Amino acid sequence: MNDDNNQSANRAHWSSTFGFIMAAAGSAVGLGNLWKFPYLVGQNGGSAFIVIYAILLVFIGVPLVIAEITIGRFGQLNPVGSYGLISPRLKWVGAMGLVTGFILLSFYPVVGGWILYYLYHSFVAFGENPDYAKIFTEYTSDPYWPCITLLIFSLMNYIIVALGVEKGIEKYSKIMMPALLVILIVVAIRTITLKNGLEGMRFIFQPDFTKVTGKTILDAVGQVFFSLSLGMGALMTYGSYLSKKDNLFKSSISIPFIDTIVALLATVAIMPAVFAFGFKPTAGPALIFITLPAVFDQMPMGSFISIIFFTLMLFAALTSSISMLEGLVSYITDKRHLNRFWATTLVSVVIFLLGIPCALSFGKLSNITIFSGKSIFDSMDFLASNILLPFGGIMLAICVGWIWDGGLRYETIIVRNQKGNPDVVTNGYVFNTCLKEITNHGTLNFPFMSAWIFIIKWVAPIVVFTIFIDNL
Ligand code: PHE
């Protein structure tokens, strides 16, 4: 259990590249894919949203994923330590990531608890002709139940992280992620083959650009960061357990790939069912907890589908929240203040306490608002997803593009002969520490390198900054 309490050289590592990919994709695949993405598609004009999301994903998300993992593998430390190795003045960027982790962990596990409640009720029905809107409101506004389910979810999260990188996170991700994919495909096949299911498919794939507004683009950027776990150091921490021999580029790009497939599959699994039974696709956040249970009730084999669906949600939420927790734990263990067991215990107690106000913000504490009328829960979500993650992304791009080892730059080197005439002229990117890290000192190919550099230096900071300012 104390294996990653040692010096960075012999700190814990993934046992295989597959293990890393499952854990990192597990971090990315979460409520963002299964819950937020389908309702954003429903509200923002179907594939019109998908197209905008895809553009931002490819041109901003993917390059930043590579950048974040690169810093982690270079530093072989937690986010504060790794940023600190680039420049001691950048430690605050890593520290901001840790703060973001605490904020995310104050509300994300609350939803994990809701999922447990619905999973339980997939086995034990809510009663005759249930009114799901009422059930959801009553449950979330109860003074005890949301805290109890939060506690159970937090315990699961705690146990996996306390077991360590290889024996906990990697082992459980390798089971939960493939299971999640299989379950999702089963649910998708079931719903597409429903009567009227194809109408739902048409809704998803027929773009309605009249629904696209400035807010759609904001939502899409926020979703790219949230869904890819970008900007708080979760991927950086996972990258720090990668071995120096791994192919960083290849392992990194499989994460957004899996993340997007799951988001699309989830949409395909949910929308046709909503249509087939005459519900509205624009239900928003309530889609999963109010609309879907009603859909499952009417569907042949519905209770079975409900059980496997909420199991899928549980796996997805767990593999994401363990990655949030691991960033915080790695900071304490790297500092050698505490061993893994005590570090995980301490952080878990703190985040459980932070989670209680969020869990109660639909009931007892619903009259407390922070940002312009937003409840505690919504404020934490807003602060993390719309402010801190994109800001972390801007800083990440600036660090890699402009600061780390002189930044990414193109140089023309002229060697002159004795007469002062140019003898050798070489043009090219300076092979700095960052590019050496990605290519394992030039032994691996880095496809699209020039495009990547251009995006990291210019496109990502400018685009995200513009949207960010607009957001505020
Ligand atoms: N990517 C996760 C999801 O889609 C959420 C997450 C954000 C996880 C940030 C870790 C860090 O649900």
Short mmCIF file of C-alpha atoms and ligand atoms in Angstrom, two decimals:
data_model
loop_
_atom_site.label_atom_id
_atom_site.label_comp_id
_atom_site.label_asym_id
_atom_site.label_seq_id
_atom_site.Cartn_x
_atom_site.Cartn_y
_atom_site.Cartn_z
CA MET A 1 0.00 0.00 0.00
CA ASN A 2 2.91 2.32 0.59
CA ASP A 3 4.58 1.61 -2.71
CA ASP A 4 4.20 5.08 -4.16
CA ASN A 5 5.46 6.73 -1.05
CA ASN A 6 9.00 6.41 -2.31
CA GLN A 7 11.20 8.64 -4.43
CA SER A 8 9.76 9.49 -7.82
CA ALA A 9 12.16 7.07 -9.53
CA ASN A 10 10.60 4.02 -7.95
CA ARG A 11 7.13 5.38 -7.53
CA ALA A 12 4.11 3.36 -8.58
CA HIS A 13 3.55 2.72 -12.26
CA TRP A 14 0.80 1.20 -14.36
CA SER A 15 1.46 -2.45 -14.98
CA SER A 16 0.69 -2.03 -18.69
CA THR A 17 -0.23 0.57 -21.30
CA PHE A 18 -3.66 -1.02 -21.45
CA GLY A 19 -4.02 -0.39 -17.72
CA PHE A 20 -3.16 3.27 -18.19
CA ILE A 21 -5.62 3.65 -21.06
CA MET A 22 -8.43 2.03 -19.10
CA ALA A 23 -7.76 4.20 -16.05
CA ALA A 24 -7.40 7.43 -18.02
CA ALA A 25 -10.39 6.66 -20.24
CA GLY A 26 -12.22 5.76 -17.03
CA SER A 27 -11.43 9.21 -15.71
CA ALA A 28 -12.72 10.82 -18.89
CA VAL A 29 -15.81 8.65 -19.30
CA GLY A 30 -18.21 9.70 -16.59
CA LEU A 31 -21.37 11.61 -15.86
CA GLY A 32 -20.20 14.08 -18.48
CA ASN A 33 -20.70 11.48 -21.20
CA LEU A 34 -23.73 9.60 -19.95
CA TRP A 35 -25.68 12.41 -18.35
CA LYS A 36 -24.57 15.85 -19.60
CA PHE A 37 -23.76 15.06 -23.22
CA PRO A 38 -27.12 13.50 -24.18
CA TYR A 39 -29.12 16.32 -22.62
CA LEU A 40 -26.91 18.97 -24.21
CA VAL A 41 -27.49 17.30 -27.58
CA GLY A 42 -31.21 17.26 -26.81
CA GLN A 43 -31.29 20.95 -25.94
CA ASN A 44 -28.91 22.33 -28.55
CA GLY A 45 -30.20 21.13 -31.89
CA GLY A 46 -29.09 17.49 -32.14
CA SER A 47 -26.12 16.95 -34.37
CA ALA A 48 -25.59 20.71 -34.65
CA PHE A 49 -24.19 20.45 -31.13
CA ILE A 50 -22.29 17.29 -31.97
CA VAL A 51 -20.54 19.03 -34.88
CA ILE A 52 -19.48 22.02 -32.76
CA TYR A 53 -18.36 19.74 -29.96
CA ALA A 54 -16.34 17.60 -32.36
CA ILE A 55 -14.52 20.60 -33.83
CA LEU A 56 -13.55 21.91 -30.38
CA LEU A 57 -12.60 18.42 -29.27
CA VAL A 58 -10.22 17.78 -32.16
CA PHE A 59 -8.66 21.22 -32.33
CA ILE A 60 -8.43 22.04 -28.64
CA GLY A 61 -9.26 19.06 -26.45
CA VAL A 62 -7.00 16.42 -27.99
CA PRO A 63 -3.87 18.65 -28.19
CA LEU A 64 -4.34 19.71 -24.56
CA VAL A 65 -4.76 16.10 -23.41
CA ILE A 66 -1.36 15.33 -24.95
CA ALA A 67 0.15 18.40 -23.27
CA GLU A 68 -1.22 17.58 -19.83
CA ILE A 69 -0.10 13.96 -19.89
CA THR A 70 3.34 15.04 -21.14
CA ILE A 71 3.91 17.29 -18.13
CA GLY A 72 2.85 14.48 -15.80
CA ARG A 73 5.11 11.88 -17.32
CA PHE A 74 7.99 14.32 -17.42
CA GLY A 75 7.60 15.24 -13.75
CA GLN A 76 6.68 11.80 -12.38
CA LEU A 77 5.02 13.76 -9.60
CA ASN A 78 1.67 15.23 -8.57
CA PRO A 79 0.50 18.37 -10.46
CA VAL A 80 2.12 20.84 -8.04
CA GLY A 81 5.42 18.95 -8.20
CA SER A 82 5.37 18.51 -11.98
CA TYR A 83 4.54 22.16 -12.71
CA GLY A 84 7.19 23.08 -10.14
CA LEU A 85 9.83 21.19 -12.11
CA ILE A 86 9.02 23.26 -15.18
CA SER A 87 9.43 26.42 -13.14
CA PRO A 88 9.05 26.90 -9.38
CA ARG A 89 6.95 29.94 -10.18
CA LEU A 90 4.33 27.72 -11.79
CA LYS A 91 3.50 25.67 -8.71
CA TRP A 92 0.35 27.70 -8.21
CA VAL A 93 -1.09 26.31 -11.46
CA GLY A 94 -0.84 22.81 -10.00
CA ALA A 95 -2.21 24.04 -6.70
CA MET A 96 -5.18 25.55 -8.49
CA GLY A 97 -5.79 22.09 -9.95
CA LEU A 98 -5.91 20.63 -6.45
CA VAL A 99 -8.45 23.25 -5.39
CA THR A 100 -10.50 22.37 -8.47
CA GLY A 101 -10.31 18.75 -7.39
CA PHE A 102 -11.82 19.56 -4.01
CA ILE A 103 -14.61 21.54 -5.65
CA LEU A 104 -15.39 18.79 -8.17
CA LEU A 105 -15.38 16.23 -5.38
CA SER A 106 -17.89 18.27 -3.41
CA PHE A 107 -20.66 17.75 -5.97
CA TYR A 108 -19.72 14.87 -8.29
CA PRO A 109 -20.08 12.13 -5.62
CA VAL A 110 -23.48 13.56 -4.69
CA VAL A 111 -24.71 12.48 -8.12
CA GLY A 112 -22.87 9.19 -7.58
CA GLY A 113 -25.12 8.76 -4.54
CA TRP A 114 -28.25 9.47 -6.60
CA ILE A 115 -27.18 6.74 -8.98
CA LEU A 116 -26.86 4.27 -6.09
CA TYR A 117 -30.38 5.19 -4.98
CA TYR A 118 -31.78 4.58 -8.45
CA LEU A 119 -29.80 1.39 -8.81
CA TYR A 120 -31.30 0.13 -5.56
CA HIS A 121 -34.76 1.05 -6.82
CA SER A 122 -34.17 -0.80 -10.06
CA PHE A 123 -34.30 -3.92 -7.90
CA VAL A 124 -36.97 -2.70 -5.49
CA ALA A 125 -39.64 -0.89 -7.50
CA PHE A 126 -40.82 2.56 -6.42
CA GLY A 127 -44.41 1.28 -6.21
CA GLU A 128 -47.47 1.29 -8.45
CA ASN A 129 -47.59 3.98 -11.17
CA PRO A 130 -44.75 6.02 -9.74
CA ASP A 131 -44.58 9.77 -10.35
CA TYR A 132 -40.88 10.10 -11.13
CA ALA A 133 -40.73 13.87 -10.98
CA LYS A 134 -42.11 13.75 -7.44
CA ILE A 135 -39.85 10.87 -6.42
CA PHE A 136 -36.77 12.74 -7.61
CA THR A 137 -37.72 15.97 -5.84
CA GLU A 138 -38.63 14.18 -2.63
CA TYR A 139 -35.43 12.17 -2.57
CA THR A 140 -33.06 15.02 -3.40
CA SER A 141 -34.73 17.36 -0.90
CA ASP A 142 -34.74 14.80 1.91
CA PRO A 143 -32.49 15.80 4.84
CA TYR A 144 -30.91 12.33 5.21
CA TRP A 145 -31.07 10.14 2.12
CA PRO A 146 -28.80 12.20 -0.17
CA CYS A 147 -26.18 12.23 2.60
CA ILE A 148 -26.44 8.50 3.20
CA THR A 149 -26.07 7.64 -0.48
CA LEU A 150 -23.23 10.16 -0.70
CA LEU A 151 -21.50 8.36 2.16
CA ILE A 152 -21.79 4.95 0.48
CA PHE A 153 -20.48 6.26 -2.83
CA SER A 154 -17.63 8.07 -1.06
CA LEU A 155 -16.67 4.85 0.72
CA MET A 156 -16.40 2.98 -2.59
CA ASN A 157 -14.28 5.80 -3.97
CA TYR A 158 -12.12 5.74 -0.85
CA ILE A 159 -11.48 1.99 -0.88
CA ILE A 160 -10.36 1.87 -4.51
CA VAL A 161 -7.93 4.78 -4.12
CA ALA A 162 -6.59 3.52 -0.78
CA LEU A 163 -5.70 0.23 -2.46
CA GLY A 164 -3.22 2.07 -4.65
CA VAL A 165 -2.44 2.76 -8.28
CA GLU A 166 -1.97 -0.76 -9.54
CA LYS A 167 -4.00 -2.81 -7.08
CA GLY A 168 -6.86 -0.34 -6.85
CA ILE A 169 -7.31 2.16 -9.66
CA GLU A 170 -5.84 0.10 -12.50
CA LYS A 171 -7.34 -3.20 -11.43
CA TYR A 172 -10.89 -1.86 -11.02
CA SER A 173 -10.72 0.32 -14.14
CA LYS A 174 -9.71 -2.72 -16.18
CA ILE A 175 -12.87 -4.46 -15.03
CA MET A 176 -15.30 -1.57 -15.00
CA MET A 177 -14.43 0.08 -18.31
CA PRO A 178 -14.86 -2.92 -20.61
CA ALA A 179 -18.02 -3.89 -18.68
CA LEU A 180 -19.32 -0.39 -19.19
CA LEU A 181 -18.81 -0.59 -22.94
CA VAL A 182 -20.59 -3.93 -23.21
CA ILE A 183 -23.54 -2.73 -21.12
CA LEU A 184 -23.83 0.46 -23.13
CA ILE A 185 -23.95 -1.49 -26.39
CA VAL A 186 -26.65 -3.79 -25.01
CA VAL A 187 -28.76 -0.82 -23.91
CA ALA A 188 -28.23 0.94 -27.25
CA ILE A 189 -29.33 -2.10 -29.24
CA ARG A 190 -32.39 -2.49 -27.02
CA THR A 191 -33.51 1.11 -27.50
CA ILE A 192 -32.78 1.48 -31.20
CA THR A 193 -34.87 -1.59 -31.92
CA LEU A 194 -37.87 -0.13 -30.08
CA LYS A 195 -40.84 0.92 -32.16
CA ASN A 196 -40.30 4.58 -33.18
CA GLY A 197 -36.71 4.27 -32.05
CA LEU A 198 -35.54 5.40 -35.46
CA GLU A 199 -37.28 8.70 -35.00
CA GLY A 200 -34.92 9.37 -32.13
CA MET A 201 -31.97 8.56 -34.35
CA ARG A 202 -33.26 11.04 -36.89
CA PHE A 203 -33.51 13.68 -34.17
CA ILE A 204 -29.91 13.09 -33.16
CA PHE A 205 -28.43 13.11 -36.61
CA GLN A 206 -30.50 15.84 -38.24
CA PRO A 207 -28.85 19.11 -37.29
CA ASP A 208 -31.02 22.02 -36.25
CA PHE A 209 -28.70 25.02 -36.44
CA THR A 210 -31.46 27.41 -35.40
CA LYS A 211 -30.93 26.13 -31.83
CA VAL A 212 -27.27 27.15 -31.88
CA THR A 213 -26.54 30.30 -29.90
CA GLY A 214 -23.51 31.77 -28.16
CA LYS A 215 -24.42 29.70 -25.17
CA THR A 216 -24.22 26.53 -27.24
CA ILE A 217 -20.56 27.23 -27.92
CA LEU A 218 -19.92 27.98 -24.24
CA ASP A 219 -21.61 24.75 -23.30
CA ALA A 220 -19.57 22.87 -25.86
CA VAL A 221 -16.23 24.20 -24.59
CA GLY A 222 -17.13 23.53 -20.98
CA GLN A 223 -18.20 20.05 -21.99
CA VAL A 224 -14.91 19.36 -23.80
CA PHE A 225 -12.93 20.20 -20.65
CA PHE A 226 -15.24 18.46 -18.24
CA SER A 227 -15.66 15.35 -20.33
CA LEU A 228 -11.94 14.93 -21.03
CA SER A 229 -11.04 15.56 -17.33
CA LEU A 230 -8.84 18.37 -18.64
CA GLY A 231 -7.38 21.28 -16.76
CA MET A 232 -7.17 20.13 -13.13
CA GLY A 233 -4.28 17.68 -13.20
CA ALA A 234 -6.20 14.39 -13.11
CA LEU A 235 -4.68 13.30 -16.43
CA MET A 236 -1.35 14.76 -15.33
CA THR A 237 -1.36 12.57 -12.23
CA TYR A 238 -2.26 9.49 -14.27
CA GLY A 239 0.44 10.47 -16.78
CA SER A 240 2.95 10.57 -13.93
CA TYR A 241 2.48 6.81 -13.44
CA LEU A 242 3.37 6.15 -17.11
CA SER A 243 6.73 4.58 -17.71
CA LYS A 244 9.33 6.50 -19.70
CA LYS A 245 9.24 3.74 -22.30
CA ASP A 246 5.57 4.11 -23.22
CA ASN A 247 4.42 5.75 -26.41
CA LEU A 248 2.87 8.87 -24.95
CA PHE A 249 1.24 10.14 -28.13
CA LYS A 250 -0.49 6.87 -28.95
CA SER A 251 -1.72 6.26 -25.40
CA SER A 252 -2.96 9.83 -25.08
CA ILE A 253 -5.05 10.00 -28.21
CA SER A 254 -6.96 6.86 -27.39
CA ILE A 255 -8.53 8.67 -24.41
CA PRO A 256 -10.54 11.31 -26.32
CA PHE A 257 -11.38 8.63 -28.84
CA ILE A 258 -12.98 6.30 -26.28
CA ASP A 259 -14.57 9.26 -24.49
CA THR A 260 -16.31 10.42 -27.65
CA ILE A 261 -17.49 6.97 -28.67
CA VAL A 262 -19.08 6.53 -25.26
CA ALA A 263 -20.78 9.94 -25.38
CA LEU A 264 -22.23 9.17 -28.81
CA LEU A 265 -23.29 5.68 -27.81
CA ALA A 266 -24.99 7.05 -24.71
CA THR A 267 -26.92 9.53 -26.82
CA VAL A 268 -27.90 6.78 -29.21
CA ALA A 269 -28.94 4.61 -26.26
CA ILE A 270 -31.07 7.28 -24.61
CA MET A 271 -32.72 9.44 -27.29
CA PRO A 272 -34.60 6.77 -29.26
CA ALA A 273 -36.16 5.50 -26.04
CA VAL A 274 -37.26 8.98 -25.07
CA PHE A 275 -38.94 9.40 -28.46
CA ALA A 276 -40.43 5.95 -28.59
CA PHE A 277 -42.47 6.64 -25.48
CA GLY A 278 -43.42 10.18 -26.32
CA PHE A 279 -41.18 12.10 -23.95
CA LYS A 280 -39.38 15.34 -24.74
CA PRO A 281 -35.68 15.11 -25.69
CA THR A 282 -35.10 18.56 -24.22
CA ALA A 283 -35.74 17.53 -20.59
CA GLY A 284 -32.26 18.70 -19.52
CA PRO A 285 -30.58 17.44 -16.37
CA ALA A 286 -33.73 15.54 -15.35
CA LEU A 287 -33.45 13.32 -18.41
CA ILE A 288 -31.66 10.51 -16.59
CA PHE A 289 -33.45 10.61 -13.26
CA ILE A 290 -37.00 11.46 -14.28
CA THR A 291 -37.49 10.69 -17.95
CA LEU A 292 -35.47 7.48 -18.22
CA PRO A 293 -37.02 5.61 -15.28
CA ALA A 294 -40.42 6.29 -16.83
CA VAL A 295 -39.11 5.05 -20.16
CA PHE A 296 -37.74 1.87 -18.55
CA ASP A 297 -41.12 1.19 -16.95
CA GLN A 298 -42.81 1.06 -20.32
CA MET A 299 -40.10 -0.88 -22.08
CA PRO A 300 -40.15 -4.63 -22.50
CA MET A 301 -37.44 -6.02 -20.16
CA GLY A 302 -37.37 -2.54 -18.63
CA SER A 303 -36.34 -3.47 -15.09
CA PHE A 304 -33.40 -5.49 -16.39
CA ILE A 305 -32.35 -2.59 -18.61
CA SER A 306 -32.73 -0.24 -15.65
CA ILE A 307 -30.44 -2.39 -13.49
CA ILE A 308 -27.70 -2.60 -16.07
CA PHE A 309 -28.08 1.06 -17.02
CA PHE A 310 -27.58 2.35 -13.48
CA THR A 311 -24.73 -0.12 -12.95
CA LEU A 312 -23.13 1.43 -16.01
CA MET A 313 -23.64 4.91 -14.57
CA LEU A 314 -22.14 3.80 -11.28
CA PHE A 315 -19.00 2.43 -12.93
CA ALA A 316 -18.60 5.57 -15.00
CA ALA A 317 -19.01 7.87 -12.00
CA LEU A 318 -16.60 5.84 -9.87
CA THR A 319 -13.76 5.66 -12.37
CA SER A 320 -14.01 9.45 -12.75
CA SER A 321 -14.17 10.35 -9.11
CA ILE A 322 -11.23 8.09 -8.24
CA SER A 323 -9.16 10.14 -10.68
CA MET A 324 -10.16 13.37 -8.95
CA LEU A 325 -9.23 11.89 -5.58
CA GLU A 326 -5.94 10.42 -6.78
CA GLY A 327 -4.60 13.88 -7.73
CA LEU A 328 -5.08 15.07 -4.15
CA VAL A 329 -3.71 11.90 -2.60
CA SER A 330 -0.62 11.90 -4.81
CA TYR A 331 0.20 15.41 -3.66
CA ILE A 332 0.26 14.34 -0.01
CA THR A 333 2.11 11.07 -0.61
CA ASP A 334 4.73 12.71 -2.87
CA LYS A 335 5.38 15.19 -0.11
CA ARG A 336 5.74 12.19 2.19
CA HIS A 337 3.62 13.83 4.82
CA LEU A 338 1.49 10.69 5.12
CA ASN A 339 1.39 7.26 3.54
CA ARG A 340 -1.30 6.39 1.00
CA PHE A 341 -3.70 4.91 3.50
CA TRP A 342 -3.75 7.94 5.79
CA ALA A 343 -3.62 10.44 2.95
CA THR A 344 -6.66 8.85 1.32
CA THR A 345 -8.47 8.69 4.64
CA LEU A 346 -7.82 12.33 5.43
CA VAL A 347 -8.83 13.64 2.00
CA SER A 348 -11.91 11.43 1.89
CA VAL A 349 -13.18 12.71 5.22
CA VAL A 350 -12.69 16.32 4.11
CA ILE A 351 -14.48 15.86 0.81
CA PHE A 352 -17.33 13.99 2.42
CA LEU A 353 -17.85 16.97 4.73
CA LEU A 354 -17.64 19.34 1.75
CA GLY A 355 -20.17 17.19 -0.07
CA ILE A 356 -22.85 17.49 2.60
CA PRO A 357 -23.85 21.09 1.79
CA CYS A 358 -24.07 20.13 -1.89
CA ALA A 359 -26.14 17.06 -1.06
CA LEU A 360 -28.52 19.20 0.97
CA SER A 361 -28.69 22.03 -1.54
CA PHE A 362 -31.88 20.66 -3.09
CA GLY A 363 -33.68 20.57 0.24
CA LYS A 364 -32.76 22.09 3.59
CA LEU A 365 -30.14 24.40 2.10
CA SER A 366 -31.97 25.23 -1.11
CA ASN A 367 -32.44 28.85 -0.07
CA ILE A 368 -28.69 29.42 0.07
CA THR A 369 -27.41 30.73 -3.25
CA ILE A 370 -23.89 31.71 -4.22
CA PHE A 371 -23.44 32.78 -7.86
CA SER A 372 -26.36 34.84 -9.14
CA GLY A 373 -29.12 32.70 -7.72
CA LYS A 374 -27.39 29.35 -8.22
CA SER A 375 -27.73 26.73 -5.48
CA ILE A 376 -24.62 25.47 -3.69
CA PHE A 377 -24.51 22.41 -5.94
CA ASP A 378 -24.93 24.41 -9.16
CA SER A 379 -22.41 27.00 -8.00
CA MET A 380 -19.74 24.35 -7.40
CA ASP A 381 -20.46 22.82 -10.80
CA PHE A 382 -20.29 26.25 -12.44
CA LEU A 383 -17.10 27.25 -10.64
CA ALA A 384 -15.30 24.02 -11.53
CA SER A 385 -16.60 23.31 -15.03
CA ASN A 386 -17.01 26.80 -16.47
CA ILE A 387 -14.25 28.71 -14.71
CA LEU A 388 -11.48 26.65 -13.12
CA LEU A 389 -11.13 23.87 -15.72
CA PRO A 390 -10.98 26.20 -18.76
CA PHE A 391 -8.63 28.53 -16.87
CA GLY A 392 -6.45 25.53 -16.00
CA GLY A 393 -6.47 24.69 -19.72
CA ILE A 394 -5.33 28.18 -20.72
CA MET A 395 -2.48 28.02 -18.21
CA LEU A 396 -1.52 24.55 -19.41
CA ALA A 397 -1.26 25.79 -23.00
CA ILE A 398 0.76 28.84 -21.97
CA CYS A 399 3.15 26.76 -19.87
CA VAL A 400 3.85 24.24 -22.60
CA GLY A 401 3.73 26.66 -25.51
CA TRP A 402 5.64 29.58 -24.06
CA ILE A 403 7.41 28.81 -20.81
CA TRP A 404 8.65 25.24 -20.50
CA ASP A 405 12.29 25.11 -21.58
CA GLY A 406 11.95 28.31 -23.55
CA GLY A 407 8.64 27.32 -25.08
CA LEU A 408 7.92 25.61 -28.39
CA ARG A 409 9.77 27.53 -31.07
CA TYR A 410 10.97 27.42 -34.62
CA GLU A 411 14.50 28.46 -35.42
CA THR A 412 16.68 28.94 -38.40
CA ILE A 413 20.28 28.16 -37.61
CA ILE A 414 22.91 29.41 -40.01
CA VAL A 415 26.46 28.13 -39.80
CA ARG A 416 28.78 30.39 -41.78
CA ASN A 417 32.05 29.52 -43.42
CA GLN A 418 35.22 31.56 -43.06
CA LYS A 419 34.19 34.01 -45.74
CA GLY A 420 31.07 34.71 -43.78
CA ASN A 421 28.74 33.06 -46.27
CA PRO A 422 26.07 30.64 -45.10
CA ASP A 423 27.43 27.12 -45.10
CA VAL A 424 24.74 25.10 -43.39
CA VAL A 425 21.19 26.35 -42.93
CA THR A 426 18.78 24.35 -40.85
CA ASN A 427 15.17 25.20 -40.18
CA GLY A 428 13.18 23.44 -37.55
CA TYR A 429 11.57 23.26 -34.22
CA VAL A 430 13.95 23.41 -31.31
CA PHE A 431 13.95 19.95 -29.83
CA ASN A 432 13.23 21.13 -26.30
CA THR A 433 12.46 19.07 -23.19
CA CYS A 434 8.76 18.88 -24.03
CA LEU A 435 9.28 17.48 -27.53
CA LYS A 436 11.92 15.10 -26.19
CA GLU A 437 9.44 13.83 -23.62
CA ILE A 438 6.73 13.19 -26.23
CA THR A 439 9.04 11.44 -28.68
CA ASN A 440 11.12 9.53 -26.10
CA HIS A 441 14.19 11.53 -27.10
CA GLY A 442 13.46 11.38 -30.79
CA THR A 443 13.01 7.65 -31.01
CA LEU A 444 9.24 7.85 -31.64
CA ASN A 445 7.29 9.50 -34.38
CA PHE A 446 5.07 12.46 -33.37
CA PRO A 447 2.40 12.81 -36.07
CA PHE A 448 0.95 16.30 -36.69
CA MET A 449 3.69 17.88 -34.58
CA SER A 450 3.66 21.29 -36.30
CA ALA A 451 -0.12 21.48 -36.07
CA TRP A 452 0.04 20.52 -32.41
CA ILE A 453 2.60 23.23 -31.67
CA PHE A 454 0.55 25.86 -33.49
CA ILE A 455 -2.56 24.91 -31.54
CA ILE A 456 -0.85 24.84 -28.15
CA LYS A 457 0.84 28.20 -28.69
CA TRP A 458 -1.93 30.15 -30.36
CA VAL A 459 -5.27 28.51 -30.98
CA ALA A 460 -5.96 26.94 -27.60
CA PRO A 461 -5.10 29.90 -25.36
CA ILE A 462 -6.78 32.48 -27.59
CA VAL A 463 -9.97 30.53 -28.27
CA VAL A 464 -10.46 29.35 -24.70
CA PHE A 465 -9.64 32.79 -23.33
CA THR A 466 -12.15 34.48 -25.64
CA ILE A 467 -14.90 32.07 -24.68
CA PHE A 468 -13.90 32.30 -21.05
CA ILE A 469 -14.17 36.10 -20.96
CA ASP A 470 -17.47 35.87 -22.73
CA ASN A 471 -18.59 33.44 -20.07
CA LEU A 472 -17.86 35.83 -17.24
N1 PHE B 1 -14.50 13.52 -17.14
C1 PHE B 1 -15.41 13.25 -16.09
C2 PHE B 1 -16.82 13.06 -16.66
O1 PHE B 1 -17.02 13.20 -17.82
C3 PHE B 1 -15.41 14.31 -15.03
C4 PHE B 1 -14.06 14.73 -14.54
C5 PHE B 1 -13.67 16.06 -14.61
C6 PHE B 1 -13.18 13.80 -14.00
C7 PHE B 1 -12.43 16.46 -14.18
C8 PHE B 1 -11.93 14.18 -13.55
C9 PHE B 1 -11.55 15.52 -13.64
O2 PHE B 1 -17.72 12.80 -15.94
#
